[in-house]
Short mmCIF file of C-alpha atoms and ligand atoms in Angstrom, two decimals:
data_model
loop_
_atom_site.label_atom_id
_atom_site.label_comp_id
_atom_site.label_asym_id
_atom_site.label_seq_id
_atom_site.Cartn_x
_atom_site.Cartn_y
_atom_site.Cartn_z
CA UNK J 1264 -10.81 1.55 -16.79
CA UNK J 1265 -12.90 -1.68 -16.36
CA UNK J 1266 -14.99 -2.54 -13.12
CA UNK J 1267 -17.64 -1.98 -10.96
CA UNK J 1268 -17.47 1.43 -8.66
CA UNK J 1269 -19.18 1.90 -5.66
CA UNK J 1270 -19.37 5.10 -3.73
CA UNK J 1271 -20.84 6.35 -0.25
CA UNK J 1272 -22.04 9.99 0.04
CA UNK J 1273 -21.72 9.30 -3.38
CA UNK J 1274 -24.68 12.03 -4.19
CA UNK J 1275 -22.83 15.31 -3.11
CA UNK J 1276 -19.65 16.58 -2.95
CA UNK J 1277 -16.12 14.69 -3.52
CA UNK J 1278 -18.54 11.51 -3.55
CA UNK J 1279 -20.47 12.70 -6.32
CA UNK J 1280 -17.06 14.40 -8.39
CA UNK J 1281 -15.66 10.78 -8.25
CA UNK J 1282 -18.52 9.37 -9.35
CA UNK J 1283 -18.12 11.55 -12.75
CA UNK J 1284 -13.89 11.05 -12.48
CA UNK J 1285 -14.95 7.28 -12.65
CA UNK J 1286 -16.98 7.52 -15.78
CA UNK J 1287 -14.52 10.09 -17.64
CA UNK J 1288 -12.19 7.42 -16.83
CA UNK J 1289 -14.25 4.63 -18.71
CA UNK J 1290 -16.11 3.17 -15.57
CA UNK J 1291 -19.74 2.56 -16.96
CA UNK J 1292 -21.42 0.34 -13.45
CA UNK J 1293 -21.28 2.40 -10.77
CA UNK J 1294 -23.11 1.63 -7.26
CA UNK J 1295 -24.36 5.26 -5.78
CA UNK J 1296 -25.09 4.88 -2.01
CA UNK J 1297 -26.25 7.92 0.02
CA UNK J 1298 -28.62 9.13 3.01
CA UNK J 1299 -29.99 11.55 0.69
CA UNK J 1300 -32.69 10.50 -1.83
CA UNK J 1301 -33.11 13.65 -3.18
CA UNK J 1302 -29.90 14.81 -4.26
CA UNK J 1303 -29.10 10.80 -5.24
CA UNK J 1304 -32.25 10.64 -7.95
CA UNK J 1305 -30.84 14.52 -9.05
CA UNK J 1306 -27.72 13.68 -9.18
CA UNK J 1307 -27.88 9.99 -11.03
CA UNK J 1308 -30.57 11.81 -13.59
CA UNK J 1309 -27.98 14.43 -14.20
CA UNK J 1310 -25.20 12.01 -14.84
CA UNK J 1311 -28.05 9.76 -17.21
CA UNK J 1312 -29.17 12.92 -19.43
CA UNK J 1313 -25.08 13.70 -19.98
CA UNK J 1314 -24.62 9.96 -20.99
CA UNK J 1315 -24.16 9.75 -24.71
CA UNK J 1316 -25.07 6.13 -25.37
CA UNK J 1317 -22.06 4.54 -23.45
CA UNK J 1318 -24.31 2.27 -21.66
CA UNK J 1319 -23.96 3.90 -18.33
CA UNK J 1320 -25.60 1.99 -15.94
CA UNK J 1321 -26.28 3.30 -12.25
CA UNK J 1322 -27.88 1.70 -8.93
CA UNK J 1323 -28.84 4.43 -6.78
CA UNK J 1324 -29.56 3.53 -3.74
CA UNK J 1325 -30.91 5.36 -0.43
CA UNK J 1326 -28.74 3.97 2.86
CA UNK J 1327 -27.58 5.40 6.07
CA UNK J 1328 -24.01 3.73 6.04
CA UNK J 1329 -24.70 3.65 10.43
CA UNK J 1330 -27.22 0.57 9.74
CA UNK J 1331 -25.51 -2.08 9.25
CA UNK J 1332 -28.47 -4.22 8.10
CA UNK J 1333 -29.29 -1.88 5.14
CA UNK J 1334 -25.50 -1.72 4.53
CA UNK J 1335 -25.07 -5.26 4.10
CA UNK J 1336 -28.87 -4.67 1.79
CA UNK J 1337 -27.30 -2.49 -0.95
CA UNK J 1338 -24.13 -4.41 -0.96
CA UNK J 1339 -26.07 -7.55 -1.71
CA UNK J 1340 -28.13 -5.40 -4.20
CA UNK J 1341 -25.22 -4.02 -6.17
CA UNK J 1342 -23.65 -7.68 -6.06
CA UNK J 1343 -26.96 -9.43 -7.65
CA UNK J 1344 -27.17 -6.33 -10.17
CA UNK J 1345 -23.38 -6.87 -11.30
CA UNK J 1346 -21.96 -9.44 -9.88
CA UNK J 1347 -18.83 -7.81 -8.28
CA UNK J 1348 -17.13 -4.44 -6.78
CA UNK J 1349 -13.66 -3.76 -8.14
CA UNK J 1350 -13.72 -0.15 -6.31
CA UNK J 1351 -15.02 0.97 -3.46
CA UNK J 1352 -14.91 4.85 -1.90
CA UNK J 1353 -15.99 5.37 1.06
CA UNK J 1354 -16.98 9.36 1.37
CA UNK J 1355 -19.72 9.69 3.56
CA UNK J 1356 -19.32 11.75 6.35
CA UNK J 1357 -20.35 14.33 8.62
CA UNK J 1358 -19.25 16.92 11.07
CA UNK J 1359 -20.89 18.32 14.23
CA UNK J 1360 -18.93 21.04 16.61
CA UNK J 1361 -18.72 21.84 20.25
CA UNK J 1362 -16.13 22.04 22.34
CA UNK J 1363 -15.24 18.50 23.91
CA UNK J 1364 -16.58 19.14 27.60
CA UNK J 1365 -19.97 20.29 26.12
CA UNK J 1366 -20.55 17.35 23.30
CA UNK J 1367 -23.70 15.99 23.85
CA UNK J 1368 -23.99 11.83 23.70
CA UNK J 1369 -25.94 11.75 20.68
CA UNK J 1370 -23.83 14.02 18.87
CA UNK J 1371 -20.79 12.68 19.19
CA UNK J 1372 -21.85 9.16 18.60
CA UNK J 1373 -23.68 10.39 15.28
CA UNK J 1374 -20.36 11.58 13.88
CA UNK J 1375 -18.39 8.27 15.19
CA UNK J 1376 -20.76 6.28 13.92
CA UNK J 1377 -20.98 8.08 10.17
CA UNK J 1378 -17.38 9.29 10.04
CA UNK J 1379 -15.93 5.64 11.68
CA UNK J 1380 -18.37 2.92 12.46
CA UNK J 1381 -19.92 3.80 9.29
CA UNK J 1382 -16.72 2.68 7.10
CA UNK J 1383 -16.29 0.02 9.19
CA UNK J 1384 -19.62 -1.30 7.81
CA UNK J 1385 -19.27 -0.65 4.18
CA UNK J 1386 -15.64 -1.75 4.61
CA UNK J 1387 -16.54 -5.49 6.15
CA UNK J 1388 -19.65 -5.60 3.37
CA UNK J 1389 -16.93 -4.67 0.23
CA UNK J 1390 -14.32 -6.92 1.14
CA UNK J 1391 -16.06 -10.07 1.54
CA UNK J 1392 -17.28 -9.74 -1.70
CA UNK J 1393 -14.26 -8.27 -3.10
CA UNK J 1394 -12.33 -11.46 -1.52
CA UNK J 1395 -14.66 -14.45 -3.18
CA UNK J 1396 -14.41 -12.51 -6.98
CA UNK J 1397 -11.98 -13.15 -9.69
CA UNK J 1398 -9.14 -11.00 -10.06
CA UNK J 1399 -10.27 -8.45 -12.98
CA UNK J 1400 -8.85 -8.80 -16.10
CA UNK J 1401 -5.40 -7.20 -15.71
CA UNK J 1402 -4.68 -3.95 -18.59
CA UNK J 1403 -0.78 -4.55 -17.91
CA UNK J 1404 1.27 -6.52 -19.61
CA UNK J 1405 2.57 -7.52 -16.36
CA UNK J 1406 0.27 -9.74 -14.28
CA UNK J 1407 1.64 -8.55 -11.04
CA UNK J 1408 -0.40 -5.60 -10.89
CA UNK J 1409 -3.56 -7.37 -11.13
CA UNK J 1410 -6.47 -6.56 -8.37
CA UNK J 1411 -9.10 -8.25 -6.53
CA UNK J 1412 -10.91 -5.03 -5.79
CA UNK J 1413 -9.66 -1.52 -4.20
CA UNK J 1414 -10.89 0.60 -1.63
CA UNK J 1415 -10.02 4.47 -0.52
CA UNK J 1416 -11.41 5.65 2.65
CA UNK J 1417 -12.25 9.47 2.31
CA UNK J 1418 -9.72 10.48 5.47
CA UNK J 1419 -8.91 14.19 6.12
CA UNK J 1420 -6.42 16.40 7.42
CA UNK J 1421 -8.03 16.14 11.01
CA UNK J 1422 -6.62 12.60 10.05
CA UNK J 1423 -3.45 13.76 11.52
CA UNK J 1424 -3.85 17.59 12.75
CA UNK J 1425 -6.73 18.95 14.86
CA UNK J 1426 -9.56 21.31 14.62
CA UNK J 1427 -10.94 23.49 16.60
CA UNK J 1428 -14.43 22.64 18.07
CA UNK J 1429 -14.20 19.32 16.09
CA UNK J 1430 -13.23 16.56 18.04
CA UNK J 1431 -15.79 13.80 17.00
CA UNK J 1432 -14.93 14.83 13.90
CA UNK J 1433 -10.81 14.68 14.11
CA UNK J 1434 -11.19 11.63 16.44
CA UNK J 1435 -13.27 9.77 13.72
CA UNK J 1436 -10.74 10.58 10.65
CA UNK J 1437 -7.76 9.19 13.00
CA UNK J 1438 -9.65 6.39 13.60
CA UNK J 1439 -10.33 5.91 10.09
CA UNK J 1440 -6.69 5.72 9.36
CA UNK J 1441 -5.51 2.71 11.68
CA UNK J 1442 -9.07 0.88 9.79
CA UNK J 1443 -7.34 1.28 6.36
CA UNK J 1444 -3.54 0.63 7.19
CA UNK J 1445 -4.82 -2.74 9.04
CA UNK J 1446 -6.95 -3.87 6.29
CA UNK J 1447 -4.42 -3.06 3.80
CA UNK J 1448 -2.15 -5.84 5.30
CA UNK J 1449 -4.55 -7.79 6.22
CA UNK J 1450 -6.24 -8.17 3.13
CA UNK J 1451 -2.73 -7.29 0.43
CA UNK J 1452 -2.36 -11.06 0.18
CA UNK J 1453 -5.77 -11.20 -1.50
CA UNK J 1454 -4.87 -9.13 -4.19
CA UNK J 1455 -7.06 -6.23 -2.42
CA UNK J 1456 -5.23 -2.81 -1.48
CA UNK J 1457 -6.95 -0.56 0.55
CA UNK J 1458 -5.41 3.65 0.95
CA UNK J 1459 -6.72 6.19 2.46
CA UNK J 1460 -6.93 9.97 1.62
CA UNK J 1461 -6.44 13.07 3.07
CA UNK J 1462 -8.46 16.17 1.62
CA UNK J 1463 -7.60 19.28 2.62
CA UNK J 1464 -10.03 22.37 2.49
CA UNK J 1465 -12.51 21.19 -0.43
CA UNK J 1466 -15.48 23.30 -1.46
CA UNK J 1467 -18.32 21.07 -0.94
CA UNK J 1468 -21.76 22.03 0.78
CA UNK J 1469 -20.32 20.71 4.19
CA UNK J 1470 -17.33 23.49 3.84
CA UNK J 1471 -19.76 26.09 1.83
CA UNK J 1472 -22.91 25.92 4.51
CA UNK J 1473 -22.84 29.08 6.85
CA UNK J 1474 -21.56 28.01 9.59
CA UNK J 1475 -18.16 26.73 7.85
CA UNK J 1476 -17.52 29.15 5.17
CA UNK J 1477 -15.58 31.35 7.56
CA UNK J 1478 -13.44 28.85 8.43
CA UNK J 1479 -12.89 27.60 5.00
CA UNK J 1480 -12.31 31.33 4.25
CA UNK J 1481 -9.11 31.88 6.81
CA UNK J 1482 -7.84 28.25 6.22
CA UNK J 1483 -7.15 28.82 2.66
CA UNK J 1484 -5.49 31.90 3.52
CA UNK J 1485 -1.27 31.26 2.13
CA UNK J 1486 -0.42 30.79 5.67
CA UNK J 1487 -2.98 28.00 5.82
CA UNK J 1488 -2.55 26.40 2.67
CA UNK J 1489 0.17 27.29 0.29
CA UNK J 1490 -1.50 27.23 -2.40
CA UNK J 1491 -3.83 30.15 -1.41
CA UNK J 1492 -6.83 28.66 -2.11
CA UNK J 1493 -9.58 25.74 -1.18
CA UNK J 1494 -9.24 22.64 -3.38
CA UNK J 1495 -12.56 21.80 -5.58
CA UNK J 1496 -13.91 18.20 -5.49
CA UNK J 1497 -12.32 17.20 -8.70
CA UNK J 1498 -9.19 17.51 -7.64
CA UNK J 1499 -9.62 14.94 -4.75
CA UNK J 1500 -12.05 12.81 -7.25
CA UNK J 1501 -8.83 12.44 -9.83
CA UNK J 1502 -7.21 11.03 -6.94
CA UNK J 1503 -9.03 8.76 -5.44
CA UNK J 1504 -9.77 6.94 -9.15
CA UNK J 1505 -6.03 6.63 -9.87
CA UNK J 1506 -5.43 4.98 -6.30
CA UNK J 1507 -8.05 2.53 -7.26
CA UNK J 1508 -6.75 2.17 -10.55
CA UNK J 1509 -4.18 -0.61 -12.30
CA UNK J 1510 -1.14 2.39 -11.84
CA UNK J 1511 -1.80 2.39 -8.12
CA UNK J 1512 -1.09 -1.42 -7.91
CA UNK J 1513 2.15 -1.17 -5.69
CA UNK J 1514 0.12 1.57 -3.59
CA UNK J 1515 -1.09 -0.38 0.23
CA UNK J 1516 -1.57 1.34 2.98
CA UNK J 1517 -1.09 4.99 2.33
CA UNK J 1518 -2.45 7.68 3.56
CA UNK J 1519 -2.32 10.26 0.44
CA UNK J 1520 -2.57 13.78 1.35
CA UNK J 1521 -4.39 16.18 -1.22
CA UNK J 1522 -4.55 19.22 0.63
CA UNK J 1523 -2.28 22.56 -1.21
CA UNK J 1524 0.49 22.02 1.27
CA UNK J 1525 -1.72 22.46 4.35
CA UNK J 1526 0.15 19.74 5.78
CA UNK J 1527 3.99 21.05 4.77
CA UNK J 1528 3.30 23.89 7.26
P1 LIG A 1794 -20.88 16.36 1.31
O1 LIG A 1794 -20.97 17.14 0.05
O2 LIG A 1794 -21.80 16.70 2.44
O3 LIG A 1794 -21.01 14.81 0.94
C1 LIG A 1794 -21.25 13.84 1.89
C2 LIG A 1794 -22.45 13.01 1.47
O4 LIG A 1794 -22.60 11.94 2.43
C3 LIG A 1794 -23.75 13.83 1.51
O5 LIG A 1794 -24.57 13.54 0.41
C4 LIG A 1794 -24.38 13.34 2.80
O6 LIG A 1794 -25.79 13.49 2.86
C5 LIG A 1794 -23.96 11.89 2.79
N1 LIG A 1794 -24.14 11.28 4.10
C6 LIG A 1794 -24.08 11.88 5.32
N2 LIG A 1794 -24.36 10.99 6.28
C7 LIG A 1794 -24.59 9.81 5.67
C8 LIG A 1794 -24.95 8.53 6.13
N3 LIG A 1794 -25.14 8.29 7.43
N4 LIG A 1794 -25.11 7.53 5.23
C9 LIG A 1794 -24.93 7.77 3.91
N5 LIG A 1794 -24.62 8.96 3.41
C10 LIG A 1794 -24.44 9.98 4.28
O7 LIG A 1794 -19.41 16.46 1.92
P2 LIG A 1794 -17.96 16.29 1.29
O8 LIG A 1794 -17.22 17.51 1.66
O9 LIG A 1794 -18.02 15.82 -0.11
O10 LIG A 1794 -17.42 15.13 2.23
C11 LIG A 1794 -17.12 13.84 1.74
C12 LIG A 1794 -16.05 13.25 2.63
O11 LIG A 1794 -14.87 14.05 2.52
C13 LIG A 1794 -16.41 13.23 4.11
O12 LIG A 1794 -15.99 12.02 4.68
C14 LIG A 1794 -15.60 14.39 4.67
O13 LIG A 1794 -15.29 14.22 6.03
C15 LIG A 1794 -14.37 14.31 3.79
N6 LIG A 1794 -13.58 15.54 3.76
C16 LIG A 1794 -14.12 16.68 3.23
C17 LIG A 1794 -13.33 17.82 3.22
C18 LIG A 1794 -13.84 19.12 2.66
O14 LIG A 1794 -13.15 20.14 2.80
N7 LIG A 1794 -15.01 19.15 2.02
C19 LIG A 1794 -12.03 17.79 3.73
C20 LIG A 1794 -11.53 16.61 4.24
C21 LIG A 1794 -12.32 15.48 4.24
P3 LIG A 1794 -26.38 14.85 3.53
O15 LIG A 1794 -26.00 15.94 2.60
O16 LIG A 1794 -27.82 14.58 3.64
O17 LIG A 1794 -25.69 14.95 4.87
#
């Protein structure tokens, strides 16, 4: 796979596992953007020292995806350092909980504005530079399936179900789902698709920190999930680089759900 990847939250979790699906897949530019500095320099050294020579060349760069300033910054920064973005993810995101009489203002507008306004952002940023670039070189014989650029929106079961105690949270991944459909026809007839996708319960440190364990303990439970067990990172990573990919060219719109059945039930 050719291209330029970019990826939010890109220093932890499914962010970080795509990251790594994109350069098993052949990626070699790859824009990093998270909050966190810390894990972002660990994380882009570790990916460096298992780099055997392929030329594997990574901006890392420290945002918070609610400023929309510093947004539009990296965006810039990844365009001057390679001159386009064939695929964007968009995986930041954040959870707070409370029941919904008891939210307090700042809290609920922090998730909103990570989990929603903060895709928004990174969305506007991508596409106007995925709209003025080239189509890239297409791998298929047939033309058709040629891209401008492609962009997945890290959605989420609470895309379509609730959660208890969550409803910044659930509010903000429906949102997130009316952004993607809408740009994907707004933006299909310049050769840009945009998808969405729908994770169930992932281990990740937001699912692994103490006060979610439990609940990623009982919702992996076979009347949960079907399959009996949380999903790992990779398994949403393989995903998300496949809808981005050349095979996913007739792929607008969709909402993909990668969850062990959660959603069957
Ligand atoms: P994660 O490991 O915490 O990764 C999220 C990354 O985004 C972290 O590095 C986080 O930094 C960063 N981040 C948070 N706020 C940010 C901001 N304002 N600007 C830039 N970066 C920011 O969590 P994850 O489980 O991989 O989650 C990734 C996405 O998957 C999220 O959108 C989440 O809602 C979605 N999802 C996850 C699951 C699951 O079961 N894990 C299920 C469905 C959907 P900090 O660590 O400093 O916060």
């Amino acid at each position: 796979m050719q291209g330029v990847a970019l990826i939010t939250g890109g220093a932890s979790g499914i962010g970080a596992a795509t990251a790594e699906a994109f350069i098993s897949k052949g990626v070699r530019r790859l824009v990093l953007i998270d909050i966190n500095q810390d894990s972002l320099d660990t994380f882009s050294q570790s990916l460096k020292a298992k780099d055997n020579g392929d030329k594997l060349d990574i901006l890392a760069v420290q945002c918070d995806v609610t400023d929309e300033d510093a947004v539009k910054g990296v965006i810039d920064q990844a365009v001057q350092k390679f001159g386009r973005i064939d695929y964007a993810v968009n995986s930041a995101g954040i959870t707070n909980k409370s029941k919904v009489g008891q939210y307090k203002t700042a809290d609920w507008n922090r998730v909103i504005n990570v989990n929603q306004n903060g895709v928004f952002y990174c969305m506007r940023e991508e596409l106007a530079q995925m709209e003025k670039q080239d189509f890239l070189p297409c791998q298929s014989k047939d033309t058709r399936r040629a891209q401008r650029g492609a962009i997945v929106n890290v959605c989420s079961i609470n895309s379509f179900v609730a959660a208890k105690l969550n409803a910044a949270y659930v509010s903000s991944k429906h949102a997130i789902v009316g952004l993607t459909k809408t740009c994907a026809i707004d933006y299909a007839s310049h050769g840009i698709r945009c998808n969405g996708i729908a994770p169930g319960y992932i281990e990740t440190p937001i699912t692994l920190s103490p006060q979610n364990i439990e609940v990623l303990r009982k919702s992996t439970q076979p009347e949960r999930t079907p399959q009996g067990r949380p999903g790992i990172p990779e398994e949403i990573a393989d995903v998300i680089v496949f809808l981005c990919s050349e095979g996913a060219s007739f792929v607008n719109g969709a909402i993909w759900e990668v969850d062990g059945g959660f959603l069957t039930l």
